[in-house]
Short mmCIF file of C-alpha atoms in Angstrom, two decimals:
data_model
loop_
_atom_site.label_atom_id
_atom_site.label_comp_id
_atom_site.label_asym_id
_atom_site.label_seq_id
_atom_site.Cartn_x
_atom_site.Cartn_y
_atom_site.Cartn_z
CA MET A 106 151.12 101.49 43.99
CA SER A 107 154.36 99.66 43.24
CA HIS A 108 155.71 100.37 46.74
CA SER A 109 152.40 99.48 48.59
CA SER A 110 151.76 95.81 49.73
CA PRO A 111 148.83 93.75 48.71
CA ALA A 112 147.26 94.22 51.97
CA THR A 113 146.79 97.73 51.53
CA TYR A 114 144.48 97.41 48.60
CA LEU A 115 142.66 94.74 50.34
CA VAL A 116 141.72 97.00 53.02
CA TRP A 117 140.66 99.47 50.54
CA SER A 118 138.40 96.87 49.07
CA ILE A 119 136.85 95.74 52.45
CA LEU A 120 136.19 99.36 53.28
CA VAL A 121 134.80 100.38 50.02
CA SER A 122 132.56 97.18 50.07
CA LEU A 123 131.41 98.11 53.66
CA SER A 124 130.58 101.56 52.32
CA CYS A 125 128.43 100.12 49.38
CA LEU A 126 126.67 97.89 51.83
CA PHE A 127 125.74 101.03 53.95
CA LEU A 128 124.70 102.89 50.94
CA LEU A 129 122.14 100.08 49.91
CA PHE A 130 120.92 99.66 53.45
CA HIS A 131 120.53 103.56 54.04
CA LEU A 132 118.84 104.32 50.78
CA TRP A 133 116.40 101.16 51.22
CA SER A 134 115.60 102.56 54.75
CA PHE A 135 115.20 105.89 53.25
CA ASP A 136 112.45 105.53 50.43
CA ARG A 137 113.08 102.09 49.05
CA PHE A 138 115.41 103.23 46.27
CA GLN A 139 112.78 105.67 44.99
CA CYS A 140 115.47 108.38 45.10
CA LEU A 141 117.50 106.85 42.43
CA LYS A 142 114.69 106.78 39.99
CA TRP A 143 115.24 109.44 37.15
CA ASN A 144 111.59 110.81 37.52
CA THR A 145 111.16 110.94 41.34
CA GLY A 146 108.35 113.45 42.11
CA SER A 147 109.37 117.07 41.82
CA SER A 148 113.10 116.14 41.53
CA GLY A 149 115.00 118.69 39.23
CA ALA A 150 118.19 118.39 37.29
CA PHE A 151 120.35 119.52 40.34
CA LYS A 152 119.27 116.83 42.76
CA ARG A 153 119.79 114.06 40.01
CA VAL A 154 123.27 115.39 39.19
CA MET A 155 124.15 115.52 42.99
CA THR A 156 122.54 111.99 43.38
CA TYR A 157 124.14 110.28 40.54
CA SER A 158 127.60 111.88 40.85
CA TYR A 159 127.44 110.65 44.55
CA MET A 160 126.44 107.13 43.58
CA ILE A 161 128.75 106.72 40.86
CA THR A 162 131.61 107.43 42.94
CA VAL A 163 131.22 104.23 44.95
CA PRO A 164 131.38 101.56 42.13
CA LEU A 165 134.31 103.37 40.50
CA MET A 166 136.20 103.09 43.81
CA MET A 167 135.34 99.53 44.06
CA ILE A 168 136.68 98.89 40.51
CA TYR A 169 139.91 100.57 41.31
CA ALA A 170 140.32 98.76 44.77
CA TYR A 171 139.34 95.48 43.58
CA GLY A 172 141.51 95.58 40.44
CA PHE A 173 144.62 96.46 42.14
CA THR A 174 144.02 93.90 44.92
CA ILE A 175 143.85 91.12 42.29
CA ILE A 176 146.89 92.16 40.62
CA LYS A 177 149.06 92.90 43.71
CA TYR A 178 148.11 89.34 45.25
CA GLN A 179 148.73 87.56 41.78
CA GLN A 180 152.44 89.30 41.55
CA GLY A 181 153.17 88.98 45.34
CA PHE A 182 156.55 89.93 46.62
CA ILE A 183 160.43 89.43 45.45
CA GLU A 184 163.74 89.55 47.27
CA PHE A 185 165.84 92.50 46.55
CA GLU A 186 168.96 93.35 48.25
CA GLY A 187 168.27 91.14 51.17
CA ALA A 188 164.63 92.82 51.73
CA ILE A 189 161.49 91.53 50.80
CA ILE A 190 159.38 94.12 48.90
CA PRO A 191 156.32 94.07 46.82
CA LYS A 192 157.06 93.23 42.98
CA PRO A 193 157.74 96.44 41.11
CA TYR A 194 155.11 97.21 38.30
CA ASN A 195 158.11 96.90 35.50
CA LEU A 196 158.38 93.14 36.45
CA TRP A 197 154.70 92.45 36.18
CA PRO A 198 153.33 90.88 33.01
CA GLU A 199 152.45 92.98 29.97
CA SER A 200 148.81 92.20 30.48
CA ASP A 201 148.78 93.60 34.07
CA GLN A 202 150.92 96.69 33.16
CA ARG A 203 148.41 97.46 30.57
CA VAL A 204 145.52 97.63 33.25
CA ILE A 205 147.46 100.29 35.24
CA PHE A 206 146.24 103.36 33.37
CA PRO A 207 142.64 102.37 33.24
CA LEU A 208 142.54 101.78 36.97
CA MET A 209 144.37 105.25 37.59
CA LEU A 210 141.82 106.79 35.15
CA VAL A 211 138.81 105.47 37.06
CA PHE A 212 140.61 106.60 40.35
CA SER A 213 140.97 110.03 39.07
CA LEU A 214 137.33 110.17 37.69
CA ALA A 215 136.00 108.87 41.10
CA TRP A 216 138.02 111.53 42.99
CA GLY A 217 136.80 114.42 40.51
CA LEU A 218 133.09 113.28 41.24
CA GLU A 219 133.85 113.32 45.03
CA MET A 220 135.10 116.70 44.94
CA ILE A 221 131.92 117.77 43.11
CA THR A 222 130.07 116.57 45.90
CA HIS A 223 132.01 118.31 48.58
CA LEU A 224 132.20 121.63 46.68
CA GLU A 225 128.33 121.49 46.48
CA GLU A 226 128.17 121.03 50.24
CA LEU A 227 130.72 123.67 51.00
CA CYS A 228 128.74 126.47 48.58
CA PHE A 229 125.28 125.35 49.86
CA TRP A 230 126.26 125.76 53.55
CA PHE A 231 127.96 129.10 52.86
CA PHE A 232 124.76 130.21 51.15
CA LEU A 233 122.66 129.10 53.99
CA VAL A 234 124.65 130.64 56.71
CA ASN A 235 124.95 134.00 54.69
CA SER A 236 121.69 134.18 52.88
CA GLY A 237 118.89 136.76 53.98
CA SER A 238 115.45 137.37 53.15
CA VAL A 239 116.45 139.51 50.13
CA GLN A 240 118.68 136.43 48.57
CA GLN A 241 115.97 133.60 48.52
CA ASP A 242 117.07 131.56 45.41
CA TRP A 243 119.73 129.14 45.85
CA PHE A 244 119.91 128.44 42.03
CA ARG A 245 120.41 132.07 41.28
CA SER A 246 123.11 132.67 43.77
CA TRP A 247 126.78 133.12 42.97
CA TYR A 248 127.43 130.38 45.33
CA PHE A 249 125.52 128.07 43.03
CA ARG A 250 127.39 129.39 39.95
CA SER A 251 130.56 128.77 41.87
CA TRP A 252 129.80 125.30 42.33
CA ILE A 253 128.96 124.97 38.60
CA PHE A 254 132.38 126.34 37.66
CA GLY A 255 134.17 124.39 40.09
CA SER A 256 132.51 121.14 39.16
CA VAL A 257 133.47 121.49 35.68
CA VAL A 258 137.32 122.09 36.75
CA ALA A 259 137.25 119.20 39.16
CA ILE A 260 135.59 116.46 36.43
CA VAL A 261 138.17 117.83 33.61
CA TYR A 262 141.55 118.43 35.42
CA MET A 263 141.71 115.25 37.36
CA PRO A 264 141.42 112.76 34.38
CA LEU A 265 143.61 115.20 32.31
CA LEU A 266 146.31 115.02 34.92
CA THR A 267 146.33 111.43 34.75
CA ILE A 268 146.17 111.31 30.94
CA ALA A 269 149.13 113.61 30.73
CA THR A 270 151.29 111.84 32.96
CA ARG A 271 150.39 108.17 31.66
CA ASP A 272 153.68 107.28 30.23
CA ASP A 273 155.34 106.80 33.81
CA PRO A 274 153.04 104.87 36.02
CA LEU A 275 154.85 106.15 39.26
CA ARG A 276 154.63 109.49 38.04
CA CYS A 277 151.16 109.20 36.99
CA GLU A 278 150.15 107.87 40.24
CA ALA A 279 152.06 110.68 42.25
CA TYR A 280 150.46 113.74 40.49
CA THR A 281 147.16 112.20 40.39
CA VAL A 282 147.34 111.56 44.26
CA LEU A 283 148.94 115.23 44.84
CA GLY A 284 146.38 116.74 42.30
CA GLY A 285 143.21 115.24 43.93
CA SER A 286 144.30 115.76 47.73
CA LEU A 287 145.28 119.26 47.09
CA GLY A 288 141.96 120.06 45.75
CA SER A 289 140.30 118.17 48.46
CA LEU A 290 142.41 119.94 51.12
CA SER A 291 141.57 123.41 49.75
CA LEU A 292 137.64 122.48 50.16
CA THR A 293 138.24 121.01 53.54
CA LEU A 294 139.95 124.34 54.56
CA TRP A 295 137.28 126.49 53.05
CA PHE A 296 134.75 124.43 55.04
CA THR A 297 136.21 125.45 58.59
CA PRO A 298 134.69 129.10 58.25
CA VAL A 299 131.21 127.43 58.05
CA LEU A 300 131.76 125.27 61.08
CA TYR A 301 132.80 128.37 63.11
CA ALA A 302 129.87 130.49 61.91
CA PHE A 303 127.24 127.91 62.33
CA PRO A 304 126.68 128.13 66.11
CA THR A 305 125.97 131.85 65.78
CA PHE A 306 123.51 131.06 62.80
CA LEU A 307 121.52 128.36 64.93
CA ASP A 308 121.32 131.24 67.65
CA SER A 309 119.67 133.61 64.93
CA LEU A 310 117.20 130.88 64.17
CA LYS A 311 116.10 130.56 67.59
CA ARG A 312 115.82 134.42 68.06
CA GLU A 313 113.65 134.45 64.64
CA GLY A 314 111.22 131.82 66.08
CA VAL A 315 112.05 128.82 63.73
CA ASP A 316 110.34 125.56 65.07
CA ILE A 317 112.35 123.28 67.22
CA GLY A 318 112.46 120.47 64.47
CA THR A 319 114.36 122.68 61.87
CA ILE A 320 116.84 123.74 64.66
CA VAL A 321 117.33 120.25 65.73
CA ARG A 322 117.83 119.15 62.19
CA LEU A 323 120.36 121.71 61.44
CA THR A 324 122.15 121.07 64.81
CA LYS A 325 122.65 117.35 64.01
CA PHE A 326 123.97 118.47 60.57
CA HIS A 327 126.38 120.69 62.02
CA GLU A 328 127.74 117.87 64.31
CA LEU A 329 128.08 115.47 61.41
CA ASN A 330 129.86 118.04 59.57
CA MET A 331 132.31 118.50 62.37
CA ILE A 332 133.10 114.84 62.55
CA ARG A 333 133.04 114.52 58.65
CA ILE A 334 135.64 117.41 58.39
CA VAL A 335 138.00 115.55 60.80
CA PHE A 336 138.04 112.39 58.71
CA ARG A 337 138.33 114.58 55.49
CA PHE A 338 141.69 115.82 56.93
CA ILE A 339 142.36 112.43 57.71
CA PHE A 340 141.84 111.46 54.19
CA VAL A 341 143.82 114.17 52.39
CA ILE A 342 146.84 114.74 54.49
CA PRO A 343 148.28 111.34 53.93
CA PHE A 344 147.84 111.61 50.35
CA ILE A 345 149.50 114.84 50.14
CA ILE A 346 152.61 113.19 51.95
CA LEU A 347 152.80 110.47 49.54
CA GLY A 348 152.13 112.91 46.55
CA VAL A 349 154.77 115.36 47.44
CA ASP A 350 157.47 112.56 47.99
CA GLY A 351 156.34 110.65 44.95
CA ILE A 352 157.23 113.85 42.66
CA LYS A 353 160.62 114.12 44.21
CA PRO A 354 163.63 112.74 42.71
CA HIS A 355 164.36 110.43 45.66
CA HIS A 356 161.39 109.03 47.54
CA HIS A 357 162.06 108.90 51.31
CA ILE A 358 158.61 107.60 52.32
CA ASN A 359 157.17 105.70 49.38
CA GLU A 360 160.21 103.36 49.29
CA ILE A 361 159.49 102.36 53.10
CA MET A 362 156.53 99.75 52.88
CA LEU A 363 155.48 100.37 56.51
CA TRP A 364 154.91 104.27 55.98
CA THR A 365 153.27 103.58 52.70
CA ASP A 366 150.81 101.05 53.79
CA PHE A 367 150.30 103.19 56.87
CA LEU A 368 149.38 106.20 55.12
CA ILE A 369 147.34 104.63 52.36
CA MET A 370 145.18 102.61 54.89
CA ILE A 371 144.57 105.65 57.19
CA ALA A 372 143.32 107.47 53.90
CA ALA A 373 141.03 104.83 53.18
CA PHE A 374 139.14 104.94 56.45
CA GLY A 375 139.06 108.65 56.15
CA VAL A 376 137.22 108.82 52.75
CA CYS A 377 135.07 105.80 53.53
CA ILE A 378 133.62 107.41 56.86
CA SER A 379 133.48 110.99 55.40
CA SER A 380 131.55 109.45 52.52
CA ALA A 381 129.18 107.77 54.69
CA LEU A 382 128.47 110.88 56.66
CA THR A 383 127.89 112.65 53.39
CA LEU A 384 125.30 109.98 52.48
CA ILE A 385 123.37 110.83 55.94
CA ILE A 386 123.49 114.31 55.24
CA PHE A 387 122.09 114.17 51.71
CA PHE A 388 119.57 111.60 52.22
CA PRO A 389 118.48 112.13 56.23
CA ARG A 390 116.18 109.47 57.46
CA SER A 391 112.89 110.21 59.73
CA ILE A 392 112.60 107.35 62.07
CA GLU A 393 109.43 108.92 63.11
CA GLY A 394 107.81 108.91 59.52
CA GLU A 395 109.13 105.38 59.03
CA ILE A 396 107.37 104.03 62.09
CA ALA A 397 104.25 105.90 61.01
CA LEU A 398 104.40 104.18 57.55
CA LYS A 399 104.85 100.77 58.98
CA ASP A 400 101.95 100.91 61.17
CA ALA A 401 99.85 102.37 58.32
CA ALA A 402 101.01 99.17 56.41
CA ARG A 403 99.84 97.06 59.30
CA GLU A 404 96.75 98.50 59.48
CA ARG A 405 96.04 98.14 55.94
CA ARG A 406 97.03 94.44 56.01
CA LEU A 407 94.71 93.76 58.96
CA ASN A 408 91.79 95.59 56.96
CA ARG A 409 92.46 93.47 53.73
CA ALA A 410 92.43 90.44 56.20
CA ASN A 411 89.09 91.61 57.46
CA GLY A 412 87.64 91.50 53.90
CA GLY A 413 88.22 95.21 53.11
CA ARG A 414 85.52 96.38 55.64
CA SER A 415 87.22 99.56 57.15
CA GLY A 416 83.94 101.10 58.30
CA THR A 417 85.24 104.45 57.24
CA GLY A 418 81.66 105.29 56.04
CA ALA A 419 80.25 105.29 59.49
CA PRO A 420 79.61 108.64 61.09
CA TYR A 421 81.20 109.24 64.46
CA GLY A 422 78.76 108.88 67.24
CA GLN A 423 76.56 106.16 65.09
CA THR A 424 78.94 103.35 65.33
CA SER A 425 77.52 100.22 67.24
CA PHE A 426 79.75 97.91 69.11
CA SER A 427 77.89 94.72 70.28
CA SER A 428 78.48 90.97 70.80
CA GLY A 429 75.95 89.91 68.19
CA MET A 430 74.70 87.43 70.61
CA PRO A 431 71.19 87.46 72.40
CA GLY A 432 71.53 88.39 76.04
CA GLY A 433 74.72 90.14 75.69
CA GLN A 434 76.68 86.90 75.84
CA LEU A 435 80.01 86.86 74.37
CA PRO A 436 81.20 83.88 72.10
CA ALA A 437 84.27 82.10 72.50
CA PRO A 438 87.37 84.34 71.66
CA SER A 439 88.03 82.70 68.28
CA GLN A 440 84.37 83.41 67.23
CA GLN A 441 83.87 86.77 68.70
CA ARG A 442 81.44 89.04 66.44
CA TYR A 443 81.10 92.67 65.94
CA SER A 444 78.48 94.68 64.28
CA LEU A 445 79.51 98.03 62.38
CA ASP A 446 76.48 99.86 60.64
CA GLY A 447 74.19 96.61 60.67
CA SER A 448 77.38 94.64 59.15
CA SER A 449 78.23 91.61 61.24
CA PHE A 450 81.86 90.20 61.18
CA SER A 451 84.21 88.24 63.13
CA LEU A 452 87.84 88.74 63.90
CA PRO A 453 90.68 86.12 64.72
CA GLN A 454 91.73 86.38 68.37
CA LYS A 455 95.23 87.30 67.51
CA TYR A 456 94.02 90.73 66.15
CA GLU A 457 92.20 91.09 69.46
CA ASP A 458 95.50 90.46 71.62
CA GLU A 459 97.73 92.85 69.42
CA ARG A 460 95.31 95.75 69.13
CA GLY A 461 92.68 95.32 72.11
CA MET A 462 90.00 96.29 69.63
CA PRO A 463 88.89 95.67 66.11
CA GLU A 464 91.05 97.39 63.54
CA SER A 465 88.02 98.12 61.46
CA LEU A 466 86.64 100.49 63.80
CA PRO A 467 86.76 103.97 63.06
CA LYS A 468 89.83 106.15 64.36
CA ILE A 469 89.07 109.09 66.69
CA LEU A 470 90.06 112.38 65.35
CA PRO A 471 93.21 113.94 66.81
CA PRO A 472 92.13 115.83 70.10
CA MET A 473 92.06 119.63 70.35
CA ARG A 474 93.95 120.91 73.33
CA PRO A 475 92.64 124.07 75.07
CA ASN A 476 94.65 127.16 75.93
CA ARG A 477 96.05 126.62 79.19
CA ARG A 478 97.40 129.19 81.84
CA ARG A 479 101.04 128.06 82.99
CA GLY A 480 101.79 130.52 85.66
CA GLU A 481 102.07 133.94 84.11
CA ASP A 482 102.17 132.24 80.61
CA VAL A 483 99.51 131.03 78.47
CA GLU A 484 100.27 127.55 76.87
CA MET A 485 98.41 127.81 73.32
CA GLY A 486 96.20 124.73 72.45
CA GLY A 487 95.45 123.33 68.96
CA PHE A 488 95.20 120.00 67.25
CA THR A 489 98.00 117.56 67.97
CA GLY A 490 99.56 115.40 65.38
CA LEU A 491 100.77 117.96 63.06
CA THR A 492 103.36 116.83 60.40
CA GLU A 493 106.69 118.28 60.35
CA ALA A 494 105.74 120.05 57.01
CA ASN A 495 102.52 121.70 58.39
CA ILE A 496 104.57 122.91 61.36
CA SER A 497 107.03 124.54 59.10
CA GLN A 498 104.24 126.17 56.83
CA HIS A 499 102.43 127.23 60.01
CA ASN A 500 105.68 128.98 61.22
CA MET A 501 106.51 130.59 57.86
CA ARG A 502 103.18 132.44 58.21
CA ARG A 503 103.45 133.05 62.05
CA VAL A 504 106.95 134.22 62.38
CA PRO A 505 108.02 137.65 60.73
CA SER A 506 111.34 136.62 59.04
CA GLY A 507 112.67 139.91 58.17
CA LYS A 508 116.46 138.55 58.22
CA LEU A 509 115.74 135.02 57.56
CA ASN A 510 115.65 132.98 54.28
CA PRO A 511 112.14 131.44 54.00
CA MET A 512 113.46 128.21 52.67
CA VAL A 513 115.17 127.55 56.26
CA HIS A 514 111.45 126.76 57.50
CA ASN A 515 111.38 123.75 55.35
CA PHE A 516 115.02 122.81 55.08
CA ARG A 517 115.43 118.95 54.76
CA SER A 518 119.03 118.35 53.05
CA PRO A 519 121.60 120.05 50.89
CA ILE A 520 120.27 118.49 47.80
CA ASP A 521 116.45 118.32 48.78
CA LEU A 522 115.77 122.21 49.05
CA TYR A 523 112.20 122.80 47.90
CA GLU A 524 110.46 119.21 47.93
CA VAL A 525 108.58 117.45 50.57
CA GLU A 526 109.54 114.92 52.88
CA PRO A 527 110.76 111.75 50.81
CA GLN A 528 108.96 109.27 52.85
CA LEU A 529 105.69 110.66 51.27
CA ALA A 530 106.71 109.46 47.76
CA PHE A 531 106.55 105.85 48.63
CA THR A 532 103.42 105.83 50.96
CA GLN A 533 101.34 104.05 48.30
CA ARG A 534 103.85 101.16 48.16
CA TRP A 535 103.17 100.31 51.72
#
């Protein structure tokens, strides 16, 4: 803190601000911030705790970064023994020195919440890889109990460590950074066995006949976890170096501004990128579902523009489609008229150009594919257009899962275990 330059905290402020913007953009695209509401569908206490613990981390980091950025740029540099160094904290005004401890306490709280998030991921992925058909409930597993115990430890020991060393700001910073980085490093190291076992787990899902959508989703999460673990190491290793050097009597690294700035900036990139990947895993977007909702919204807007006549009451096979003109002559494009069950109406030409036919005409039911022979195999038919949730329910009934946890079939994210797709929660909004 005292040895780092103002540019270090400026980089932290920029990266944390970008993380906050990405957070807002992702959650808006995910479900229009519906997941942030306290009572969202069937959300339980577990999902609420995980959601809010993750969301609170970002503003706390912003307070820490913005506060020290303002102070460091206000105090600037001084000349000491022929060198230009950042002004030490003991030369700061009394008002700025009083802010050091609150900012460090905010930083320790943010780090404790960050460890709660990563500990839940670690315990959950261990549960998913090692669970069988007998152990089906995450909330009754010892993995879940381990997360509860570890979360209490993390949220308590980090602030206590900062409070216990608050008399000396440099010592307080060194022990806070060292304590947090050692905790995060242990979680990161424990995650490596999950990465090693996950390909075998995916192969077992294929043998059990899990639908391809679930396998694709888990494969994507596995790749994101591998990238995230790399950036977690980039985050914790620089802080371990600075923390170990900070508690020693002679500081060989912290007194060199080049290495201090380099390590702190690298750690900032690591924590922000890994947190963004955690957001993607916790709240995975369904692009297909978002496009479907946009199309449905567009159709409803067109129906409202047509006076609310959707024609849904017309039985299939009894819908008439005529020009409404004698002799079958069509009017001008802007005055083209249609009749549906005896009701005559007109549509603007722009609707005809966009869709090629009136939006108010009834839709055709999803076609049924017959069984077809493909060489020696038979391709089974059925109705097309099944939703992802229906496919999962179908496979859960069809596939004998003697060694497979049933929750795998409808898996969405580590904090959304037994709920439907999030996009369904805000369908009415469109």
